[in-house]
Coordinates of N, CA and C in Angstrom, one line a residue:
M12 N 149.9 138.6 75.2 CA 149.8 139.3 73.9 C 148.7 138.6 73.1
T13 N 147.8 139.4 72.5 CA 146.7 138.9 71.7 C 147.2 138.3 70.4
P14 N 146.8 137.1 70.0 CA 147.2 136.5 68.7 C 146.6 137.3 67.6
T15 N 147.3 137.4 66.5 CA 146.8 138.1 65.3 C 146.7 137.2 64.1
V16 N 145.6 137.5 63.3 CA 145.4 136.8 62.1 C 145.1 137.8 61.0
E17 N 145.2 137.4 59.7 CA 144.9 138.4 58.6 C 143.4 138.6 58.5
D18 N 142.6 137.6 58.9 CA 141.2 137.7 58.7 C 140.6 138.6 59.8
Q19 N 140.2 139.8 59.3 CA 139.7 140.8 60.3 C 138.4 140.4 61.0
S20 N 137.6 139.6 60.3 CA 136.4 139.2 61.0 C 136.7 138.3 62.2
A21 N 137.7 137.4 62.0 CA 138.1 136.5 63.0 C 138.9 137.3 64.1
Q22 N 139.7 138.2 63.7 CA 140.4 139.1 64.6 C 139.5 139.8 65.6
A23 N 138.4 140.3 65.1 CA 137.5 141.0 65.9 C 137.0 140.2 67.1
V24 N 136.7 138.9 66.8 CA 136.2 138.0 67.9 C 137.4 137.6 68.8
I25 N 138.5 137.4 68.2 CA 139.7 137.1 69.0 C 140.0 138.2 70.0
D26 N 140.0 139.4 69.5 CA 140.3 140.6 70.4 C 139.3 140.7 71.6
I27 N 138.0 140.4 71.3 CA 137.0 140.5 72.4 C 137.3 139.4 73.4
L28 N 137.5 138.2 72.9 CA 137.8 137.0 73.9 C 139.1 137.2 74.6
A29 N 140.1 137.8 74.0 CA 141.4 138.0 74.7 C 141.3 139.1 75.8
L30 N 140.3 140.0 75.7 CA 140.2 141.0 76.7 C 139.8 140.5 78.1
G31 N 139.1 139.3 78.0 CA 138.6 138.7 79.3 C 137.3 139.4 79.8
A32 N 137.1 139.2 81.0 CA 135.8 139.5 81.6 C 135.9 140.7 82.5
P33 N 135.6 141.9 82.1 CA 135.7 143.1 82.9 C 134.5 143.4 83.9
L34 N 133.4 142.8 83.6 CA 132.2 143.1 84.5 C 131.8 141.8 85.3
T35 N 131.0 142.0 86.3 CA 130.4 140.9 87.0 C 129.3 140.4 86.2
F36 N 129.2 139.1 85.9 CA 128.1 138.6 85.1 C 128.1 137.0 85.2
T37 N 127.0 136.5 84.8 CA 126.8 135.0 84.6 C 126.1 134.8 83.2
V38 N 126.7 133.9 82.4 CA 126.1 133.5 81.2 C 125.8 132.0 81.3
N39 N 124.5 131.7 81.0 CA 124.1 130.2 81.0 C 124.1 129.8 79.6
Y40 N 124.5 128.6 79.4 CA 124.7 128.0 78.0 C 124.0 126.7 77.9
R41 N 123.6 126.3 76.7 CA 123.2 125.0 76.3 C 124.3 124.5 75.3
V42 N 124.9 123.3 75.7 CA 126.0 122.7 74.9 C 125.5 121.4 74.3
L43 N 125.7 121.2 73.0 CA 125.5 120.0 72.4 C 126.8 119.4 71.8
T44 N 127.2 118.3 72.3 CA 128.3 117.6 71.8 C 127.8 116.7 70.7
K45 N 128.1 117.0 69.4 CA 127.4 116.4 68.3 C 127.8 114.9 68.2
F46 N 129.1 114.6 68.5 CA 129.5 113.2 68.5 C 128.9 112.5 69.7
G47 N 127.9 111.7 69.6 CA 127.2 111.1 70.7 C 125.9 111.8 71.1
N48 N 125.7 113.0 70.5 CA 124.4 113.7 70.8 C 124.2 114.0 72.3
L49 N 125.2 114.5 73.0 CA 125.2 114.7 74.4 C 124.9 116.1 74.7
S50 N 123.8 116.4 75.4 CA 123.4 117.7 75.7 C 123.8 118.1 77.2
S51 N 124.3 119.3 77.4 CA 124.8 119.7 78.7 C 124.4 121.1 79.0
D52 N 124.1 121.4 80.2 CA 124.0 122.8 80.7 C 125.4 123.3 81.1
A53 N 125.7 124.5 80.9 CA 127.0 125.1 81.3 C 126.8 126.5 81.7
A54 N 127.7 127.1 82.4 CA 127.7 128.5 82.8 C 129.1 129.0 83.0
F55 N 129.2 130.3 82.7 CA 130.5 131.0 82.9 C 130.1 132.2 83.8
A56 N 130.7 132.3 85.0 CA 130.4 133.4 85.9 C 131.8 134.1 86.2
H57 N 131.7 135.4 86.2 CA 132.9 136.2 86.6 C 132.5 137.2 87.6
H58 N 133.4 137.3 88.6 CA 133.3 138.3 89.7 C 134.7 138.8 90.0
P59 N 135.0 140.1 90.1 CA 136.3 140.5 90.3 C 136.9 140.0 91.6
D60 N 136.1 139.8 92.6 CA 136.6 139.3 93.9 C 136.8 137.8 94.0
F61 N 136.1 137.0 93.1 CA 136.1 135.6 93.2 C 136.8 134.9 92.0
G62 N 136.9 135.6 90.8 CA 137.6 135.1 89.6 C 136.5 134.6 88.6
N63 N 136.9 133.5 88.0 CA 136.0 132.8 87.0 C 135.5 131.5 87.5
S64 N 134.3 131.2 87.3 CA 133.7 129.9 87.6 C 133.0 129.4 86.3
I65 N 133.5 128.2 85.9 CA 132.9 127.5 84.7 C 132.3 126.2 85.1
S66 N 131.0 126.1 84.9 CA 130.3 124.9 85.2 C 129.8 124.2 84.0
I67 N 130.1 122.9 83.9 CA 129.7 122.1 82.7 C 129.1 120.8 83.3
G68 N 127.8 120.7 83.1 CA 127.1 119.6 83.8 C 127.3 119.8 85.3
D69 N 127.7 118.7 86.0 CA 127.9 118.8 87.5 C 129.3 119.0 87.9
V70 N 130.2 119.5 86.9 CA 131.6 119.8 87.2 C 131.7 121.3 87.2
R71 N 132.4 121.8 88.2 CA 132.7 123.3 88.3 C 134.2 123.5 88.3
F72 N 134.7 124.3 87.5 CA 136.1 124.7 87.5 C 136.2 126.2 88.0
I73 N 137.1 126.4 89.0 CA 137.2 127.7 89.6 C 138.6 128.2 89.4
Y74 N 138.7 129.4 88.8 CA 140.0 130.1 88.6 C 140.0 131.3 89.5
A75 N 140.6 131.3 90.6 CA 140.6 132.4 91.6 C 141.6 133.5 91.1
P76 N 141.3 134.7 91.6 CA 142.2 135.9 91.2 C 143.6 135.7 91.6
D77 N 143.9 134.9 92.7 CA 145.3 134.7 93.2 C 146.0 133.7 92.4
G78 N 145.4 133.1 91.4 CA 146.1 132.1 90.6 C 145.8 130.7 90.9
T79 N 145.1 130.5 92.1 CA 144.8 129.1 92.4 C 143.6 128.6 91.6
S80 N 143.4 127.3 91.5 CA 142.3 126.8 90.7 C 141.8 125.5 91.4
F81 N 140.6 125.2 91.1 CA 139.9 124.0 91.7 C 139.0 123.3 90.7
T82 N 138.8 122.0 90.9 CA 137.8 121.3 90.1 C 136.9 120.7 91.2
C83 N 135.6 121.0 91.0 CA 134.6 120.7 92.0 C 133.5 119.9 91.4
S84 N 132.8 119.2 92.3 CA 131.5 118.5 91.9 C 130.4 119.3 92.5
T85 N 129.5 119.8 91.7 CA 128.3 120.5 92.3 C 127.3 119.5 92.9
A86 N 127.4 118.2 92.6 CA 126.6 117.2 93.2 C 127.0 116.9 94.6
T87 N 128.3 116.8 94.9 CA 128.8 116.4 96.2 C 129.4 117.5 97.0
G88 N 129.8 118.6 96.3 CA 130.4 119.8 96.9 C 131.9 119.5 97.1
E89 N 132.4 118.4 96.7 CA 133.8 118.1 96.9 C 134.7 118.9 95.8
C90 N 135.8 119.5 96.3 CA 136.7 120.2 95.4 C 138.1 119.7 95.6
K91 N 138.8 119.7 94.5 CA 140.2 119.3 94.6 C 141.1 120.4 93.9
P92 N 142.3 120.7 94.4 CA 143.1 121.7 93.8 C 143.5 121.3 92.4
G93 N 143.6 122.4 91.5 CA 144.0 122.2 90.1 C 142.8 122.0 89.2
I94 N 143.0 122.0 88.0 CA 142.0 121.8 86.9 C 142.1 120.4 86.4
D95 N 141.1 119.6 86.5 CA 141.0 118.2 85.9 C 140.1 118.2 84.7
E96 N 140.7 118.5 83.5 CA 139.9 118.6 82.3 C 139.3 117.2 81.9
S97 N 139.8 116.1 82.5 CA 139.2 114.8 82.1 C 137.8 114.7 82.6
R98 N 137.4 115.5 83.6 CA 136.0 115.4 84.1 C 135.0 115.8 83.1
V99 N 135.3 116.5 82.0 CA 134.4 116.9 81.0 C 134.8 116.4 79.6
S100 N 135.9 115.6 79.5 CA 136.4 115.2 78.2 C 135.4 114.4 77.4
D101 N 134.5 113.7 78.0 CA 133.5 113.0 77.3 C 132.6 113.9 76.5
R102 N 132.6 115.2 76.8 CA 131.8 116.2 76.1 C 132.6 117.0 75.0
Q103 N 133.8 116.6 74.8 CA 134.7 117.3 73.8 C 134.9 118.7 74.3
L104 N 134.9 119.0 75.6 CA 135.0 120.3 76.1 C 136.2 120.4 77.1
V105 N 136.7 121.6 77.3 CA 137.7 122.0 78.3 C 137.1 123.2 79.1
S106 N 137.7 123.4 80.2 CA 137.2 124.5 81.0 C 137.4 125.9 80.4
T107 N 138.3 126.0 79.5 CA 138.6 127.3 78.8 C 137.9 127.5 77.5
I108 N 136.9 126.7 77.2 CA 136.1 126.8 76.0 C 135.5 128.1 75.7
F109 N 135.2 128.8 76.8 CA 134.4 130.1 76.6 C 135.4 131.3 76.4
Q110 N 136.7 131.1 76.4 CA 137.6 132.1 76.2 C 138.8 131.6 75.4
S111 N 139.9 131.2 76.1 CA 141.2 130.9 75.4 C 141.1 129.7 74.4
S112 N 140.3 128.7 74.8 CA 140.2 127.5 73.9 C 139.4 127.9 72.6
A113 N 138.4 128.8 72.8 CA 137.7 129.3 71.6 C 138.7 130.1 70.7
I114 N 139.6 130.9 71.3 CA 140.6 131.6 70.5 C 141.5 130.6 69.7
E115 N 141.9 129.5 70.4 CA 142.7 128.5 69.7 C 142.0 127.9 68.6
R116 N 140.7 127.6 68.7 CA 139.9 127.0 67.6 C 139.8 128.0 66.5
I117 N 139.6 129.3 66.8 CA 139.5 130.3 65.7 C 140.8 130.4 64.9
L118 N 141.9 130.4 65.7 CA 143.3 130.4 65.0 C 143.5 129.2 64.1
Q119 N 143.1 128.0 64.6 CA 143.2 126.8 63.7 C 142.3 127.0 62.5
D120 N 141.1 127.4 62.7 CA 140.2 127.5 61.5 C 140.7 128.6 60.5
T121 N 141.3 129.6 61.0 CA 141.8 130.6 60.0 C 143.0 130.1 59.2
R122 N 143.7 129.2 59.8 CA 144.9 128.5 59.1 C 144.4 127.6 58.0
V123 N 143.2 127.0 58.2 CA 142.8 126.0 57.2 C 141.6 126.6 56.3
A124 N 141.2 127.8 56.6 CA 140.1 128.4 55.9 C 140.3 128.5 54.4
V125 N 139.2 128.4 53.7 CA 139.2 128.5 52.2 C 138.7 129.9 51.8
G126 N 138.7 130.8 52.7 CA 138.3 132.2 52.4 C 138.3 133.0 53.7
M127 N 138.1 134.3 53.5 CA 138.0 135.1 54.7 C 136.7 134.9 55.4
G128 N 136.7 135.1 56.7 CA 135.4 135.1 57.5 C 134.5 136.2 57.2
T129 N 133.3 136.0 57.5 CA 132.2 137.0 57.4 C 131.8 137.5 58.7
S130 N 131.7 138.8 58.9 CA 131.3 139.4 60.2 C 129.8 139.6 60.3
T131 N 129.3 139.3 61.5 CA 127.9 139.6 61.7 C 127.8 140.1 63.2
T132 N 126.7 140.8 63.5 CA 126.5 141.2 64.9 C 125.1 140.7 65.3
S133 N 124.9 140.6 66.6 CA 123.6 140.1 67.1 C 123.5 140.6 68.5
S134 N 122.6 140.0 69.3 CA 122.5 140.2 70.7 C 121.8 139.0 71.4
V135 N 122.2 138.8 72.7 CA 121.5 137.9 73.5 C 121.2 138.6 74.8
N136 N 119.9 138.6 75.2 CA 119.5 139.3 76.4 C 120.0 140.7 76.4
D137 N 119.9 141.4 75.3 CA 120.3 142.8 75.1 C 121.8 143.0 75.3
Q138 N 122.6 142.0 75.2 CA 124.0 142.1 75.3 C 124.5 141.9 73.8
P139 N 125.2 142.9 73.3 CA 125.7 142.8 71.9 C 126.8 141.8 71.7
T140 N 126.7 141.1 70.5 CA 127.7 140.1 70.2 C 128.3 140.5 68.8
T141 N 129.6 140.0 68.6 CA 130.3 140.1 67.4 C 130.6 138.7 66.9
C142 N 130.4 138.4 65.7 CA 130.5 137.0 65.2 C 131.4 137.0 64.0
T143 N 132.0 135.8 63.8 CA 132.8 135.5 62.5 C 132.3 134.2 62.0
V144 N 132.1 134.1 60.8 CA 131.7 132.8 60.1 C 132.8 132.5 59.2
I145 N 133.6 131.4 59.5 CA 134.8 131.0 58.8 C 134.5 129.8 57.9
P146 N 134.8 129.9 56.6 CA 134.6 128.8 55.6 C 135.8 127.8 55.7
V147 N 135.5 126.6 55.9 CA 136.5 125.5 55.9 C 136.0 124.4 55.1
V148 N 136.9 123.5 54.7 CA 136.5 122.3 53.9 C 136.6 121.1 54.8
D149 N 135.5 120.3 54.8 CA 135.4 119.1 55.7 C 136.1 117.9 55.0
S150 N 136.1 116.8 55.7 CA 136.7 115.6 55.2 C 136.1 115.0 53.9
N151 N 134.9 115.5 53.6 CA 134.2 115.1 52.3 C 134.4 116.1 51.2
A152 N 135.3 117.0 51.4 CA 135.6 118.1 50.4 C 134.5 119.1 50.2
A153 N 133.6 119.2 51.2 CA 132.5 120.2 51.1 C 132.8 121.4 52.0
T154 N 132.5 122.5 51.5 CA 132.7 123.7 52.3 C 131.7 123.8 53.4
Q155 N 132.2 124.0 54.6 CA 131.3 124.2 55.8 C 131.6 125.5 56.5
A156 N 130.7 126.0 57.2 CA 130.9 127.3 58.0 C 131.1 126.9 59.5
K157 N 132.1 127.6 60.1 CA 132.3 127.5 61.5 C 132.0 128.9 62.1
T158 N 131.1 129.0 63.0 CA 130.7 130.3 63.5 C 131.1 130.4 65.0
Y159 N 131.7 131.6 65.3 CA 132.1 131.9 66.7 C 131.5 133.3 66.9
C160 N 130.9 133.5 68.1 CA 130.4 134.8 68.5 C 130.8 135.1 69.9
A161 N 131.2 136.3 70.2 CA 131.6 136.7 71.5 C 130.8 137.9 72.0
F162 N 130.5 138.0 73.3 CA 129.8 139.1 73.9 C 130.8 140.3 73.9
D163 N 130.4 141.4 73.2 CA 131.3 142.5 73.1 C 131.7 143.1 74.5
N164 N 130.8 143.2 75.4 CA 131.1 143.8 76.7 C 131.5 142.8 77.8
L165 N 131.4 141.5 77.5 CA 131.7 140.5 78.6 C 133.0 139.8 78.3
G166 N 133.5 139.7 77.1 CA 134.8 139.1 76.8 C 134.7 137.5 76.9
V167 N 133.5 137.0 76.6 CA 133.4 135.5 76.6 C 132.5 135.1 75.4
L168 N 132.6 133.8 75.1 CA 131.8 133.2 74.0 C 130.3 133.4 74.2
A169 N 129.7 133.8 73.1 CA 128.2 133.9 73.1 C 127.7 132.6 72.4
S170 N 128.3 132.2 71.4 CA 127.9 131.0 70.7 C 129.1 130.4 69.8
L171 N 129.0 129.1 69.5 CA 129.9 128.4 68.7 C 129.2 127.4 68.0
E172 N 129.5 127.3 66.7 CA 128.8 126.2 65.9 C 129.9 125.6 65.0
T173 N 130.3 124.4 65.3 CA 131.4 123.7 64.5 C 130.9 122.2 64.3
A174 N 131.7 121.4 63.7 CA 131.3 120.1 63.4 C 131.1 119.2 64.6
D175 N 131.9 119.6 65.7 CA 131.8 118.7 66.9 C 130.9 119.3 68.0
L176 N 130.8 120.7 68.0 CA 130.1 121.3 69.1 C 129.1 122.4 68.7
S177 N 128.0 122.5 69.5 CA 127.1 123.6 69.3 C 126.9 124.2 70.7
I178 N 127.3 125.5 70.9 CA 127.2 126.1 72.2 C 126.4 127.4 72.0
S179 N 125.4 127.6 72.8 CA 124.5 128.8 72.6 C 124.2 129.4 74.0
A180 N 124.5 130.7 74.2 CA 124.1 131.3 75.4 C 122.6 131.4 75.4
I181 N 122.0 131.1 76.6 CA 120.5 131.1 76.7 C 120.1 132.2 77.6
S182 N 121.0 132.7 78.5 CA 120.6 133.8 79.4 C 121.9 134.5 79.8
V183 N 121.8 135.8 80.1 CA 122.9 136.6 80.6 C 122.3 137.5 81.8
T184 N 123.0 137.5 82.9 CA 122.7 138.4 84.0 C 124.0 139.1 84.4
L185 N 123.8 140.4 84.7 CA 125.0 141.1 85.2 C 125.1 141.0 86.7
D186 N 125.3 139.7 87.1 CA 125.3 139.4 88.5 C 126.1 138.0 88.6
A187 N 126.7 137.8 89.7 CA 127.3 136.5 90.0 C 127.2 136.3 91.6
Q188 N 126.9 135.1 92.0 CA 126.7 134.8 93.4 C 127.9 134.1 94.0
A189 N 128.2 134.3 95.2 CA 129.4 133.7 95.8 C 129.3 132.2 95.7
D190 N 128.1 131.6 95.8 CA 128.0 130.1 95.7 C 128.4 129.5 94.4
Q191 N 128.5 130.4 93.3 CA 128.9 129.9 92.0 C 130.5 129.7 92.0
F192 N 131.1 130.1 93.1 CA 132.6 129.9 93.2 C 133.0 129.0 94.2
A193 N 132.1 128.0 94.5 CA 132.3 127.0 95.5 C 131.8 125.7 94.9
G194 N 132.1 124.5 95.6 CA 131.7 123.2 95.1 C 130.2 123.1 95.3

C-alpha cells in the first residue's frame, strides 16, 4: 500500500516512487555525501528478467525477481547472499535510496515540514521528472528546502538535495545489460 500524506506535492513524488520500475532502464548518478565531502558514482538498473541492480561505488546490490538478493563487489566479482548495507554506510546511503528509502525520507520531512511542499517538473535526458520542495527548519532554526525528484516513467529517484546528501541523475538509457546484475 502506498503511504499517504496531506502534502499533494510530496504525495505526487511518493506515488511515482511507489510504482516501481516498469521499463528496462539504467540511470547513472553522481552522489555527494556532504558530511565528509565524499563523492561517489552510483547506478540503478532495472530489467524485468533480472530485477533491480543498485551500484554505489564498487558495491552492487542485486534484488532478483524471485526474491533473492546479493551484495557484490564490482572490483573482485565476489557476491554474497543477502543485502549488506554496511558496505555503503560510510556514504550515508542504503541500497534502497532510489525508491523506498527516498519515500521514507519524504514521509519524515512532511511530518516536520513548516509548510506544504512546492511542485516542479523538469527532465533529465528527455525523461520527465516530478519534484517536491519541502520546507523544514534546521538545527539553527533556519528554514531549509529539501528537494526530491522522481522520474515519471521509471519510478525511481531523479535527484535528492538534503542536508546530508546530494544525488543527481547524470544519464538515463532505456537499456540494461546482463552484466549489471552480476558481481
